[in-house]
mmCIF file of C-alpha atoms and ligand atoms in Angstrom:
data_model
loop_
_atom_site.group_PDB
_atom_site.id
_atom_site.type_symbol
_atom_site.label_atom_id
_atom_site.label_comp_id
_atom_site.label_asym_id
_atom_site.label_seq_id
_atom_site.Cartn_x
_atom_site.Cartn_y
_atom_site.Cartn_z
ATOM 1 C CA MET A 1 37.759 -18.721 2.618
ATOM 2 C CA ALA A 2 36.202 -15.705 0.724
ATOM 3 C CA PRO A 3 32.689 -15.776 1.980
ATOM 4 C CA ARG A 4 30.477 -16.912 -1.294
ATOM 5 C CA CYS A 5 27.462 -15.145 -2.800
ATOM 6 C CA ASP A 6 25.459 -14.778 -5.961
ATOM 7 C CA THR A 7 25.629 -10.747 -6.023
ATOM 8 C CA LEU A 8 27.485 -8.252 -5.106
ATOM 9 C CA TRP A 9 26.491 -4.654 -5.477
ATOM 10 C CA ARG A 10 29.816 -2.129 -5.065
ATOM 11 C CA ASN A 11 30.924 1.508 -4.896
ATOM 12 C CA ALA A 12 26.965 2.597 -3.534
ATOM 13 C CA ARG A 13 25.627 4.549 -1.345
ATOM 14 C CA ILE A 14 22.872 3.481 0.383
ATOM 15 C CA ALA A 15 20.162 4.308 2.213
ATOM 16 C CA THR A 16 19.682 1.034 4.577
ATOM 17 C CA MET A 17 16.383 2.558 5.986
ATOM 18 C CA ALA A 18 17.522 0.555 8.986
ATOM 19 C CA GLY A 19 16.904 1.919 12.816
ATOM 20 C CA PRO A 20 13.981 3.690 13.888
ATOM 21 C CA SER A 21 14.174 7.089 11.880
ATOM 22 C CA GLY A 22 16.129 8.588 9.371
ATOM 23 C CA LEU A 23 17.530 7.167 6.180
ATOM 24 C CA GLY A 24 20.710 4.332 7.900
ATOM 25 C CA ILE A 25 23.003 6.201 5.513
ATOM 26 C CA VAL A 26 26.310 4.324 3.857
ATOM 27 C CA ASP A 27 28.170 5.837 1.950
ATOM 28 C CA GLY A 28 31.180 3.599 -0.279
ATOM 29 C CA GLY A 29 28.734 0.346 0.667
ATOM 30 C CA VAL A 30 28.470 -3.075 -0.510
ATOM 31 C CA ILE A 31 25.531 -5.727 -0.782
ATOM 32 C CA ALA A 32 25.598 -9.078 -0.993
ATOM 33 C CA ALA A 33 22.761 -11.542 -1.650
ATOM 34 C CA ARG A 34 22.576 -15.329 -1.637
ATOM 35 C CA ASP A 35 19.438 -17.292 -2.764
ATOM 36 C CA GLY A 36 17.533 -14.037 -3.150
ATOM 37 C CA VAL A 37 19.082 -12.531 0.863
ATOM 38 C CA ILE A 38 20.546 -9.803 1.859
ATOM 39 C CA LEU A 39 23.546 -11.583 2.849
ATOM 40 C CA HIS A 40 25.612 -8.325 4.664
ATOM 41 C CA ALA A 41 25.143 -4.987 3.841
ATOM 42 C CA GLY A 42 27.520 -1.985 4.772
ATOM 43 C CA PRO A 43 30.944 -0.066 4.140
ATOM 44 C CA GLU A 44 32.819 -2.162 1.977
ATOM 45 C CA ALA A 45 35.929 -1.139 3.367
ATOM 46 C CA GLU A 46 34.945 -3.059 6.586
ATOM 47 C CA ALA A 47 33.176 -5.568 4.245
ATOM 48 C CA PRO A 48 34.558 -9.586 3.873
ATOM 49 C CA ALA A 49 36.195 -10.002 0.867
ATOM 50 C CA PHE A 50 33.008 -11.866 -1.384
ATOM 51 C CA ASP A 51 34.153 -14.734 -4.067
ATOM 52 C CA ALA A 52 30.964 -13.439 -6.161
ATOM 53 C CA ALA A 53 29.242 -15.080 -9.281
ATOM 54 C CA THR A 54 28.517 -11.389 -10.624
ATOM 55 C CA SER A 55 29.651 -8.731 -9.148
ATOM 56 C CA ILE A 56 28.243 -5.189 -10.256
ATOM 57 C CA ASP A 57 29.728 -1.675 -9.968
ATOM 58 C CA CYS A 58 26.939 0.785 -9.083
ATOM 59 C CA GLU A 59 29.278 4.243 -10.212
ATOM 60 C CA GLY A 60 28.315 5.542 -6.485
ATOM 61 C CA ARG A 61 24.569 5.201 -7.525
ATOM 62 C CA TRP A 62 21.931 5.529 -4.858
ATOM 63 C CA ILE A 63 20.325 2.190 -3.051
ATOM 64 C CA THR A 64 17.342 1.845 -1.492
ATOM 65 C CA PRO A 65 15.123 -1.024 -0.317
ATOM 66 C CA GLY A 66 12.152 -1.772 -3.017
ATOM 67 C CA LEU A 67 9.545 0.824 -2.772
ATOM 68 C CA ILE A 68 6.214 -1.168 -1.523
ATOM 69 C CA ASP A 69 2.613 0.399 -2.007
ATOM 70 C CA CYS A 70 0.739 -0.807 1.271
ATOM 71 C CA HIS A 71 -2.322 0.330 -0.465
ATOM 72 C CA THR A 72 -3.906 -0.479 -3.184
ATOM 73 C CA HIS A 73 -7.102 -1.287 -5.262
ATOM 74 C CA LEU A 74 -5.598 -2.562 -8.232
ATOM 75 C CA VAL A 75 -7.533 -5.183 -8.693
ATOM 76 C CA HIS A 76 -10.887 -4.273 -10.415
ATOM 77 C CA ALA A 77 -13.010 -3.718 -14.038
ATOM 78 C CA GLY A 78 -13.589 -0.568 -16.331
ATOM 79 C CA ASN A 79 -12.756 2.640 -14.718
ATOM 80 C CA ARG A 80 -14.619 6.268 -13.579
ATOM 81 C CA ALA A 81 -13.323 8.523 -16.333
ATOM 82 C CA HIS A 82 -16.939 9.253 -17.050
ATOM 83 C CA GLU A 83 -18.053 10.249 -13.053
ATOM 84 C CA PHE A 84 -14.360 12.183 -12.875
ATOM 85 C CA GLU A 85 -16.205 14.360 -15.797
ATOM 86 C CA ARG A 86 -19.005 14.804 -14.155
ATOM 87 C CA ARG A 87 -17.938 15.584 -11.309
ATOM 88 C CA LEU A 88 -15.958 18.581 -13.375
ATOM 89 C CA GLN A 89 -19.337 19.713 -13.992
ATOM 90 C CA GLY A 90 -20.185 20.137 -10.745
ATOM 91 C CA ALA A 91 -21.490 16.791 -9.795
ATOM 92 C CA SER A 92 -20.246 15.421 -6.057
ATOM 93 C CA TYR A 93 -18.600 11.993 -5.408
ATOM 94 C CA GLU A 94 -21.778 11.653 -2.750
ATOM 95 C CA GLU A 95 -24.246 12.855 -5.496
ATOM 96 C CA ILE A 96 -22.452 10.025 -8.139
ATOM 97 C CA ALA A 97 -23.091 7.356 -5.968
ATOM 98 C CA ARG A 98 -26.573 7.919 -5.263
ATOM 99 C CA ALA A 99 -27.372 7.989 -8.757
ATOM 100 C CA GLY A 100 -25.985 4.232 -8.992
ATOM 101 C CA GLY A 101 -21.913 5.463 -9.520
ATOM 102 C CA GLY A 102 -19.471 5.262 -7.136
ATOM 103 C CA ILE A 103 -18.214 1.708 -5.511
ATOM 104 C CA VAL A 104 -21.014 -0.194 -6.357
ATOM 105 C CA SER A 105 -20.563 1.358 -10.635
ATOM 106 C CA THR A 106 -17.361 -0.460 -10.037
ATOM 107 C CA MET A 107 -18.119 -3.362 -8.426
ATOM 108 C CA LYS A 108 -21.027 -4.218 -11.503
ATOM 109 C CA ALA A 109 -17.982 -3.717 -13.920
ATOM 110 C CA THR A 110 -15.743 -6.267 -11.048
ATOM 111 C CA ARG A 111 -18.952 -9.009 -11.523
ATOM 112 C CA ALA A 112 -18.917 -9.126 -14.603
ATOM 113 C CA ALA A 113 -15.618 -9.670 -15.113
ATOM 114 C CA ASN A 114 -13.867 -12.852 -15.097
ATOM 115 C CA GLU A 115 -10.430 -13.645 -13.196
ATOM 116 C CA ASP A 116 -8.311 -13.532 -16.306
ATOM 117 C CA ASP A 117 -10.217 -10.226 -17.007
ATOM 118 C CA LEU A 118 -9.481 -8.885 -13.581
ATOM 119 C CA VAL A 119 -5.145 -9.858 -14.161
ATOM 120 C CA ALA A 120 -5.376 -8.760 -17.684
ATOM 121 C CA SER A 121 -6.955 -5.213 -17.548
ATOM 122 C CA ALA A 122 -4.703 -4.763 -13.014
ATOM 123 C CA LEU A 123 -1.216 -5.516 -14.675
ATOM 124 C CA PRO A 124 -0.584 -2.332 -16.299
ATOM 125 C CA ARG A 125 -1.069 -0.658 -13.224
ATOM 126 C CA LEU A 126 0.651 -2.822 -11.718
ATOM 127 C CA ASP A 127 3.985 -2.700 -14.375
ATOM 128 C CA ALA A 128 3.518 1.067 -12.950
ATOM 129 C CA LEU A 129 4.463 0.744 -10.058
ATOM 130 C CA ILE A 130 7.262 -2.052 -10.715
ATOM 131 C CA ALA A 131 8.400 0.853 -13.204
ATOM 132 C CA GLU A 132 9.004 2.898 -10.088
ATOM 133 C CA GLY A 133 10.741 0.506 -8.076
ATOM 134 C CA ALA A 134 7.679 -1.162 -5.787
ATOM 135 C CA THR A 135 8.829 -4.860 -4.853
ATOM 136 C CA THR A 136 6.045 -5.392 -2.925
ATOM 137 C CA VAL A 137 2.048 -4.482 -3.404
ATOM 138 C CA GLU A 138 -0.508 -4.993 -1.008
ATOM 139 C CA VAL A 139 -3.854 -5.176 -2.953
ATOM 140 C CA LYS A 140 -7.498 -5.009 -2.090
ATOM 141 C CA SER A 141 -10.308 -7.127 -3.151
ATOM 142 C CA GLY A 142 -14.161 -4.672 -1.918
ATOM 143 C CA TYR A 143 -15.596 -4.537 -5.212
ATOM 144 C CA GLY A 144 -17.052 -7.886 -5.576
ATOM 145 C CA LEU A 145 -19.164 -7.874 -2.698
ATOM 146 C CA THR A 146 -19.934 -11.453 -2.473
ATOM 147 C CA THR A 147 -18.061 -14.430 -1.417
ATOM 148 C CA ALA A 148 -17.732 -15.898 -4.448
ATOM 149 C CA ASP A 149 -16.281 -12.606 -6.393
ATOM 150 C CA GLU A 150 -14.578 -11.519 -3.784
ATOM 151 C CA ILE A 151 -12.925 -14.803 -3.783
ATOM 152 C CA LYS A 152 -12.292 -14.502 -7.661
ATOM 153 C CA MET A 153 -10.249 -10.769 -6.870
ATOM 154 C CA LEU A 154 -7.572 -12.400 -3.869
ATOM 155 C CA GLY A 155 -7.720 -14.896 -7.157
ATOM 156 C CA ALA A 156 -6.873 -12.125 -9.268
ATOM 157 C CA ALA A 157 -3.867 -10.895 -6.512
ATOM 158 C CA ARG A 158 -2.368 -13.443 -5.920
ATOM 159 C CA ARG A 159 -2.515 -14.927 -9.577
ATOM 160 C CA LEU A 160 0.041 -11.366 -10.235
ATOM 161 C CA GLU A 161 2.053 -13.047 -8.198
ATOM 162 C CA GLU A 162 2.417 -15.406 -11.097
ATOM 163 C CA LYS A 163 2.837 -12.769 -14.151
ATOM 164 C CA ARG A 164 5.530 -10.386 -12.586
ATOM 165 C CA ARG A 165 8.621 -10.841 -10.397
ATOM 166 C CA VAL A 166 7.146 -8.861 -7.184
ATOM 167 C CA ARG A 167 6.000 -9.728 -3.991
ATOM 168 C CA ILE A 168 1.722 -9.081 -3.881
ATOM 169 C CA SER A 169 -0.340 -9.072 -0.257
ATOM 170 C CA THR A 170 -3.885 -9.773 -0.395
ATOM 171 C CA THR A 171 -6.623 -8.111 1.914
ATOM 172 C CA LEU A 172 -10.087 -8.890 2.207
ATOM 173 C CA LEU A 173 -12.611 -5.648 2.411
ATOM 174 C CA GLY A 174 -15.734 -7.225 2.350
ATOM 175 C CA ALA A 175 -16.927 -4.877 4.663
ATOM 176 C CA HIS A 176 -15.996 -2.144 1.868
ATOM 177 C CA ALA A 177 -20.243 -0.904 0.500
ATOM 178 C CA LEU A 178 -22.941 -1.984 0.932
ATOM 179 C CA PRO A 179 -24.308 -4.585 -2.195
ATOM 180 C CA PRO A 180 -27.546 -3.055 -3.473
ATOM 181 C CA GLU A 181 -28.849 -6.499 -2.847
ATOM 182 C CA TYR A 182 -28.894 -5.617 0.733
ATOM 183 C CA THR A 183 -30.185 -1.925 1.291
ATOM 184 C CA GLY A 184 -31.757 -1.526 4.225
ATOM 185 C CA ASP A 185 -29.445 -4.912 5.643
ATOM 186 C CA ALA A 186 -26.086 -3.730 6.766
ATOM 187 C CA GLU A 187 -26.536 -6.383 9.764
ATOM 188 C CA ARG A 188 -27.657 -8.573 7.156
ATOM 189 C CA TYR A 189 -24.370 -8.404 5.304
ATOM 190 C CA ILE A 190 -22.071 -7.894 8.180
ATOM 191 C CA ASP A 191 -23.386 -11.231 8.859
ATOM 192 C CA LEU A 192 -22.573 -12.809 5.659
ATOM 193 C CA VAL A 193 -19.221 -11.305 5.846
ATOM 194 C CA CYS A 194 -18.962 -12.763 9.197
ATOM 195 C CA ARG A 195 -20.128 -16.339 8.817
ATOM 196 C CA GLU A 196 -19.505 -16.897 5.338
ATOM 197 C CA MET A 197 -16.399 -14.508 3.584
ATOM 198 C CA ILE A 198 -14.112 -14.723 6.037
ATOM 199 C CA PRO A 199 -14.208 -18.351 7.054
ATOM 200 C CA ALA A 200 -14.221 -19.240 3.402
ATOM 201 C CA VAL A 201 -11.059 -17.061 2.198
ATOM 202 C CA ALA A 202 -9.675 -18.041 5.114
ATOM 203 C CA GLU A 203 -9.661 -21.289 4.478
ATOM 204 C CA ALA A 204 -8.173 -20.512 1.508
ATOM 205 C CA GLY A 205 -5.564 -18.990 2.158
ATOM 206 C CA LEU A 206 -6.700 -16.284 -0.182
ATOM 207 C CA ALA A 207 -5.734 -13.266 2.168
ATOM 208 C CA ASP A 208 -3.162 -12.389 4.448
ATOM 209 C CA ALA A 209 -5.639 -9.377 5.926
ATOM 210 C CA VAL A 210 -8.609 -8.370 6.303
ATOM 211 C CA ASP A 211 -10.178 -4.697 5.826
ATOM 212 C CA ALA A 212 -13.267 -2.687 6.285
ATOM 213 C CA PHE A 213 -14.564 0.919 5.834
ATOM 214 C CA CYS A 214 -15.550 2.086 9.118
ATOM 215 C CA GLU A 215 -17.240 5.346 8.046
ATOM 216 C CA GLY A 216 -20.951 7.377 7.397
ATOM 217 C CA ILE A 217 -21.851 5.863 3.597
ATOM 218 C CA GLY A 218 -19.163 3.090 5.068
ATOM 219 C CA PHE A 219 -19.877 0.470 8.285
ATOM 220 C CA THR A 220 -20.569 1.301 11.689
ATOM 221 C CA ALA A 221 -17.960 1.857 14.493
ATOM 222 C CA ALA A 222 -19.873 -1.862 16.039
ATOM 223 C CA GLN A 223 -20.119 -3.613 12.339
ATOM 224 C CA THR A 224 -16.203 -2.895 11.739
ATOM 225 C CA GLN A 225 -15.847 -4.298 15.425
ATOM 226 C CA ARG A 226 -17.681 -7.481 14.767
ATOM 227 C CA VAL A 227 -15.623 -7.176 11.140
ATOM 228 C CA PHE A 228 -12.669 -8.068 13.456
ATOM 229 C CA ASP A 229 -13.747 -10.105 15.911
ATOM 230 C CA ALA A 230 -14.766 -12.372 13.127
ATOM 231 C CA ALA A 231 -11.299 -12.170 11.036
ATOM 232 C CA LYS A 232 -9.002 -12.949 15.114
ATOM 233 C CA ALA A 233 -11.509 -15.839 14.946
ATOM 234 C CA ALA A 234 -9.195 -17.105 11.707
ATOM 235 C CA GLY A 235 -5.967 -16.131 12.287
ATOM 236 C CA LEU A 236 -6.377 -13.026 9.850
ATOM 237 C CA PRO A 237 -4.282 -9.786 11.085
ATOM 238 C CA VAL A 238 -7.048 -6.204 10.950
ATOM 239 C CA LYS A 239 -6.405 -3.013 8.824
ATOM 240 C CA LEU A 240 -8.899 -0.416 8.692
ATOM 241 C CA HIS A 241 -10.281 2.566 6.224
ATOM 242 C CA ALA A 242 -10.752 5.420 9.539
ATOM 243 C CA GLU A 243 -11.854 8.925 10.018
ATOM 244 C CA GLN A 244 -11.619 9.088 6.059
ATOM 245 C CA LEU A 245 -14.826 11.607 5.583
ATOM 246 C CA SER A 246 -16.126 11.597 9.546
ATOM 247 C CA ASN A 247 -14.176 10.636 13.053
ATOM 248 C CA LEU A 248 -15.933 7.412 14.130
ATOM 249 C CA ASN A 249 -13.430 6.524 16.109
ATOM 250 C CA GLY A 250 -12.212 3.747 13.812
ATOM 251 C CA ALA A 251 -8.713 4.062 14.210
ATOM 252 C CA ALA A 252 -9.016 3.971 18.069
ATOM 253 C CA LEU A 253 -11.365 0.814 17.261
ATOM 254 C CA ALA A 254 -8.796 -1.160 15.438
ATOM 255 C CA ALA A 255 -5.493 -0.101 17.813
ATOM 256 C CA ARG A 256 -6.944 -1.829 19.951
ATOM 257 C CA ALA A 257 -7.840 -4.323 17.673
ATOM 258 C CA GLY A 258 -4.010 -4.384 16.916
ATOM 259 C CA ALA A 259 -4.654 -3.668 14.207
ATOM 260 C CA LEU A 260 -1.035 -2.979 12.120
ATOM 261 C CA SER A 261 -2.642 -0.236 10.365
ATOM 262 C CA ALA A 262 -4.823 2.503 9.869
ATOM 263 C CA ASP A 263 -5.225 4.346 6.800
ATOM 264 C CA HIS A 264 -7.020 7.856 5.485
ATOM 265 C CA LEU A 265 -6.644 9.370 9.196
ATOM 266 C CA GLU A 266 -7.722 12.828 8.219
ATOM 267 C CA TYR A 267 -10.847 13.118 9.926
ATOM 268 C CA LEU A 268 -7.905 11.052 13.634
ATOM 269 C CA ASN A 269 -9.002 13.114 17.080
ATOM 270 C CA ALA A 270 -5.688 13.207 19.703
ATOM 271 C CA ALA A 271 -7.516 10.294 21.102
ATOM 272 C CA GLY A 272 -6.889 8.090 17.817
ATOM 273 C CA VAL A 273 -3.262 9.533 17.669
ATOM 274 C CA ALA A 274 -2.457 7.977 21.026
ATOM 275 C CA ALA A 275 -4.231 4.475 21.340
ATOM 276 C CA MET A 276 -2.510 3.932 17.710
ATOM 277 C CA ALA A 277 0.786 4.894 19.942
ATOM 278 C CA GLU A 278 -0.044 3.192 22.797
ATOM 279 C CA ALA A 279 -0.413 -0.756 20.023
ATOM 280 C CA GLY A 280 2.334 0.274 17.951
ATOM 281 C CA THR A 281 -0.527 0.238 14.516
ATOM 282 C CA VAL A 282 0.416 2.573 11.626
ATOM 283 C CA ALA A 283 -0.992 5.249 10.026
ATOM 284 C CA THR A 284 -1.011 5.063 6.240
ATOM 285 C CA LEU A 285 -1.840 8.241 4.887
ATOM 286 C CA LEU A 286 -3.244 8.484 1.589
ATOM 287 C CA PRO A 287 -2.483 11.978 -0.128
ATOM 288 C CA GLY A 288 -4.136 10.623 -3.876
ATOM 289 C CA ALA A 289 -6.765 10.675 -3.022
ATOM 290 C CA TYR A 290 -7.008 13.826 -0.588
ATOM 291 C CA TYR A 291 -5.600 15.633 -3.649
ATOM 292 C CA PHE A 292 -7.931 13.956 -6.059
ATOM 293 C CA MET A 293 -11.476 14.618 -3.704
ATOM 294 C CA ARG A 294 -9.537 17.980 -3.409
ATOM 295 C CA GLU A 295 -10.304 17.804 0.671
ATOM 296 C CA THR A 296 -8.578 20.416 3.246
ATOM 297 C CA GLN A 297 -8.755 18.689 6.447
ATOM 298 C CA LEU A 298 -5.440 17.217 6.839
ATOM 299 C CA PRO A 299 -4.905 14.019 8.378
ATOM 300 C CA PRO A 300 -3.239 15.812 11.722
ATOM 301 C CA ILE A 301 0.850 14.947 10.910
ATOM 302 C CA ALA A 302 2.249 17.151 14.235
ATOM 303 C CA GLU A 303 0.567 14.768 16.443
ATOM 304 C CA LEU A 304 1.321 11.658 14.572
ATOM 305 C CA ARG A 305 4.527 12.591 14.730
ATOM 306 C CA ALA A 306 5.155 13.391 18.139
ATOM 307 C CA ALA A 307 3.135 10.282 19.469
ATOM 308 C CA GLY A 308 5.601 8.721 17.763
ATOM 309 C CA VAL A 309 3.668 6.842 14.977
ATOM 310 C CA PRO A 310 4.791 5.207 12.209
ATOM 311 C CA ILE A 311 3.439 6.950 9.277
ATOM 312 C CA ALA A 312 3.665 5.203 5.887
ATOM 313 C CA LEU A 313 2.088 6.753 2.345
ATOM 314 C CA ALA A 314 0.441 4.221 -0.275
ATOM 315 C CA THR A 315 -1.457 4.966 -3.497
ATOM 316 C CA ASP A 316 -4.657 4.399 -2.333
ATOM 317 C CA CYS A 317 -4.243 3.314 -6.037
ATOM 318 C CA ASN A 318 -8.442 3.004 -6.718
ATOM 319 C CA PRO A 319 -10.871 4.041 -9.969
ATOM 320 C CA GLY A 320 -13.280 6.702 -7.923
ATOM 321 C CA THR A 321 -11.161 8.615 -5.138
ATOM 322 C CA SER A 322 -7.220 7.943 -6.163
ATOM 323 C CA PRO A 323 -6.710 6.525 -10.212
ATOM 324 C CA LEU A 324 -3.007 6.879 -8.791
ATOM 325 C CA THR A 325 -0.221 4.427 -9.528
ATOM 326 C CA SER A 326 3.007 6.056 -8.967
ATOM 327 C CA LEU A 327 4.967 5.667 -5.611
ATOM 328 C CA LEU A 328 7.583 8.723 -6.678
ATOM 329 C CA LEU A 329 4.295 11.034 -7.143
ATOM 330 C CA VAL A 330 2.491 10.192 -3.763
ATOM 331 C CA MET A 331 6.226 11.244 -1.967
ATOM 332 C CA ASN A 332 5.972 14.150 -3.493
ATOM 333 C CA MET A 333 2.310 14.667 -2.309
ATOM 334 C CA GLY A 334 2.998 13.117 1.180
ATOM 335 C CA ALA A 335 6.086 16.200 1.499
ATOM 336 C CA THR A 336 4.235 19.092 -0.515
ATOM 337 C CA LEU A 337 0.578 18.763 0.809
ATOM 338 C CA PHE A 338 1.383 17.042 4.050
ATOM 339 C CA ARG A 339 4.521 18.388 5.111
ATOM 340 C CA LEU A 340 6.547 15.187 5.644
ATOM 341 C CA THR A 341 10.226 15.505 5.358
ATOM 342 C CA VAL A 342 12.202 13.944 2.734
ATOM 343 C CA ASP A 343 13.447 11.055 5.399
ATOM 344 C CA GLU A 344 9.730 10.072 6.288
ATOM 345 C CA CYS A 345 8.263 9.922 2.661
ATOM 346 C CA LEU A 346 11.604 7.774 2.146
ATOM 347 C CA ALA A 347 10.333 5.458 5.339
ATOM 348 C CA ALA A 348 6.613 5.875 4.326
ATOM 349 C CA VAL A 349 7.419 3.986 1.565
ATOM 350 C CA THR A 350 9.996 1.407 2.642
ATOM 351 C CA ARG A 351 10.264 0.683 6.177
ATOM 352 C CA ASN A 352 6.806 1.557 7.365
ATOM 353 C CA ALA A 353 5.266 0.279 4.661
ATOM 354 C CA ALA A 354 6.174 -3.049 5.374
ATOM 355 C CA ARG A 355 5.856 -3.064 8.557
ATOM 356 C CA ALA A 356 2.117 -1.589 7.822
ATOM 357 C CA LEU A 357 1.975 -5.388 6.060
ATOM 358 C CA GLY A 358 3.258 -7.056 8.916
ATOM 359 C CA LEU A 359 6.427 -7.797 6.779
ATOM 360 C CA LEU A 360 8.975 -5.929 8.648
ATOM 361 C CA GLY A 361 10.747 -9.248 8.941
ATOM 362 C CA GLN A 362 11.443 -9.770 5.650
ATOM 363 C CA THR A 363 11.124 -6.623 3.577
ATOM 364 C CA GLY A 364 11.356 -2.572 3.867
ATOM 365 C CA THR A 365 15.213 -2.095 5.272
ATOM 366 C CA ILE A 366 19.019 -3.466 3.784
ATOM 367 C CA GLU A 367 19.970 -5.358 5.858
ATOM 368 C CA ALA A 368 20.935 -9.293 6.758
ATOM 369 C CA GLY A 369 18.593 -12.708 5.776
ATOM 370 C CA LYS A 370 16.040 -9.856 4.588
ATOM 371 C CA SER A 371 15.079 -10.106 0.849
ATOM 372 C CA CYS A 372 17.513 -8.569 -1.492
ATOM 373 C CA ASP A 373 14.390 -6.278 -2.735
ATOM 374 C CA LEU A 374 16.717 -3.021 -3.617
ATOM 375 C CA ALA A 375 15.532 -0.219 -6.093
ATOM 376 C CA VAL A 376 19.276 1.265 -7.551
ATOM 377 C CA TRP A 377 18.726 5.364 -8.762
ATOM 378 C CA ASP A 378 20.326 7.768 -10.912
ATOM 379 C CA ILE A 379 20.465 11.204 -8.408
ATOM 380 C CA GLU A 380 22.803 12.737 -6.444
ATOM 381 C CA ARG A 381 20.703 13.054 -3.199
ATOM 382 C CA PRO A 382 17.706 11.001 -1.507
ATOM 383 C CA ALA A 383 15.757 14.102 -1.877
ATOM 384 C CA GLU A 384 15.400 13.845 -5.665
ATOM 385 C CA LEU A 385 12.977 11.111 -5.832
ATOM 386 C CA VAL A 386 10.442 13.471 -3.268
ATOM 387 C CA TYR A 387 11.340 16.307 -4.649
ATOM 388 C CA ARG A 388 10.321 16.153 -8.771
ATOM 389 C CA ILE A 389 7.467 15.683 -10.375
ATOM 390 C CA GLY A 390 6.590 12.979 -12.690
ATOM 391 C CA PHE A 391 10.265 11.682 -13.481
ATOM 392 C CA ASN A 392 11.615 8.286 -12.981
ATOM 393 C CA PRO A 393 14.980 8.145 -11.802
ATOM 394 C CA LEU A 394 15.189 4.133 -11.252
ATOM 395 C CA HIS A 395 18.246 2.984 -12.997
ATOM 396 C CA ALA A 396 17.520 -0.757 -11.865
ATOM 397 C CA ARG A 397 15.160 -3.172 -9.492
ATOM 398 C CA ILE A 398 16.413 -5.770 -7.808
ATOM 399 C CA TRP A 399 13.544 -8.782 -6.155
ATOM 400 C CA LYS A 400 15.076 -11.647 -4.265
ATOM 401 C CA GLY A 401 18.052 -10.859 -5.208
ATOM 402 C CA LEU A 402 17.363 -10.658 -9.246
HETATM 403 N N1 DI6 B 501 -12.118 4.599 0.778
HETATM 404 C C1 DI6 B 501 -11.976 5.129 -0.059
HETATM 405 O O1 DI6 B 501 -11.126 6.551 -1.020
HETATM 406 C C2 DI6 B 501 -12.225 4.534 -1.535
HETATM 407 N N2 DI6 B 501 -12.260 2.788 -1.292
HETATM 408 C C3 DI6 B 501 -12.423 3.149 0.157
HETATM 409 O O2 DI6 B 501 -12.808 3.076 1.170
HETATM 410 C C4 DI6 B 501 -13.176 4.328 -2.231
HETATM 411 C C5 DI6 B 501 -13.619 3.330 -3.440
HETATM 412 C C6 DI6 B 501 -14.632 3.820 -4.745
HETATM 413 O O3 DI6 B 501 -14.685 5.324 -4.938
HETATM 414 O O4 DI6 B 501 -14.586 2.878 -6.015
HETATM 415 FE FE1 FE B 502 -9.251 2.918 -0.215
#
């Protein structure tokens, strides 16, 4: 008897992204889905004759896994276009921050907003990602910096999943910046994060992971370790903003804690690369922040590649250092600025991005048993997804089989 499925995509060229490297290309491919899950993906010639409720002729189009943005600060109030103007007149990011702008200005706007406001202002940014084939998006808190405001941000992030057909992975970033009421007393703020915020958020089931900003203008390695210990006690995986502006050996600390990813990494050194390789921690590179901050220190791409560290790319969508909502542009920047190959760029927003979220068992490749999250493209070859700037060749987006 012919196996039944809900939808069959036929006559497609598939970049399955399955396997440890490469695109896993299948020519003349079919994908069968039932109940939102991939039942079969492979060459049509070898596929069983499915009894499909709906059969779609892809007319030779390319199909990739739905794209994954594994590092965003998508939920926040207001924007910082005025600070951008000041930077164009010569002010530095640090000067603006010292004058009460920067993260603190977004914190004030976010504290003043309610959950509905945060959902409403995040939706256009989410829609921009979705319009380019994103099916999974990570969203961090970190602009509330009180337990109630961090919970409000994470609640808004979770509600995006009710508003759009997309998977949202949430991350508590309570240790993003020191709120002004704790000036001069970072240890006491970390006490709050560890003793109150992390347990409350874990109890409410609002976060899938815990992150921190380990940096001269953020938190020390010792404070980061305290956050990681509290996350572990609460049963939550960790990740880290590390080595963005300087080297505090954050990536190695994260790797030792079994972190899913260490992110930014412009100032990563050889010991950090080795620790990440050993632990299997994903390197999430954020070329939007590199570009927008006019950074010149490149992350150690060749060393990461040589050590076999999986590389992900993400937008870092945030109002201060990366007001970016395009994974296609992120791939272009990954190639142009960081010299990643086309195959590496595609893996960076699919397979490796899924791994950076601990979701590789569910999505990120086109394989039987995974969620049927697909992007169908009007392109002749995968390189077009990386090569073009400001052009969107998405033909269709499928999330959980629909
Ligand atoms: N690194 C960044 O680039 C952003 N946060 C972080 O930890 C900056 C966020 C902002 O300026 O609002
Ligand atoms: Fe970030």
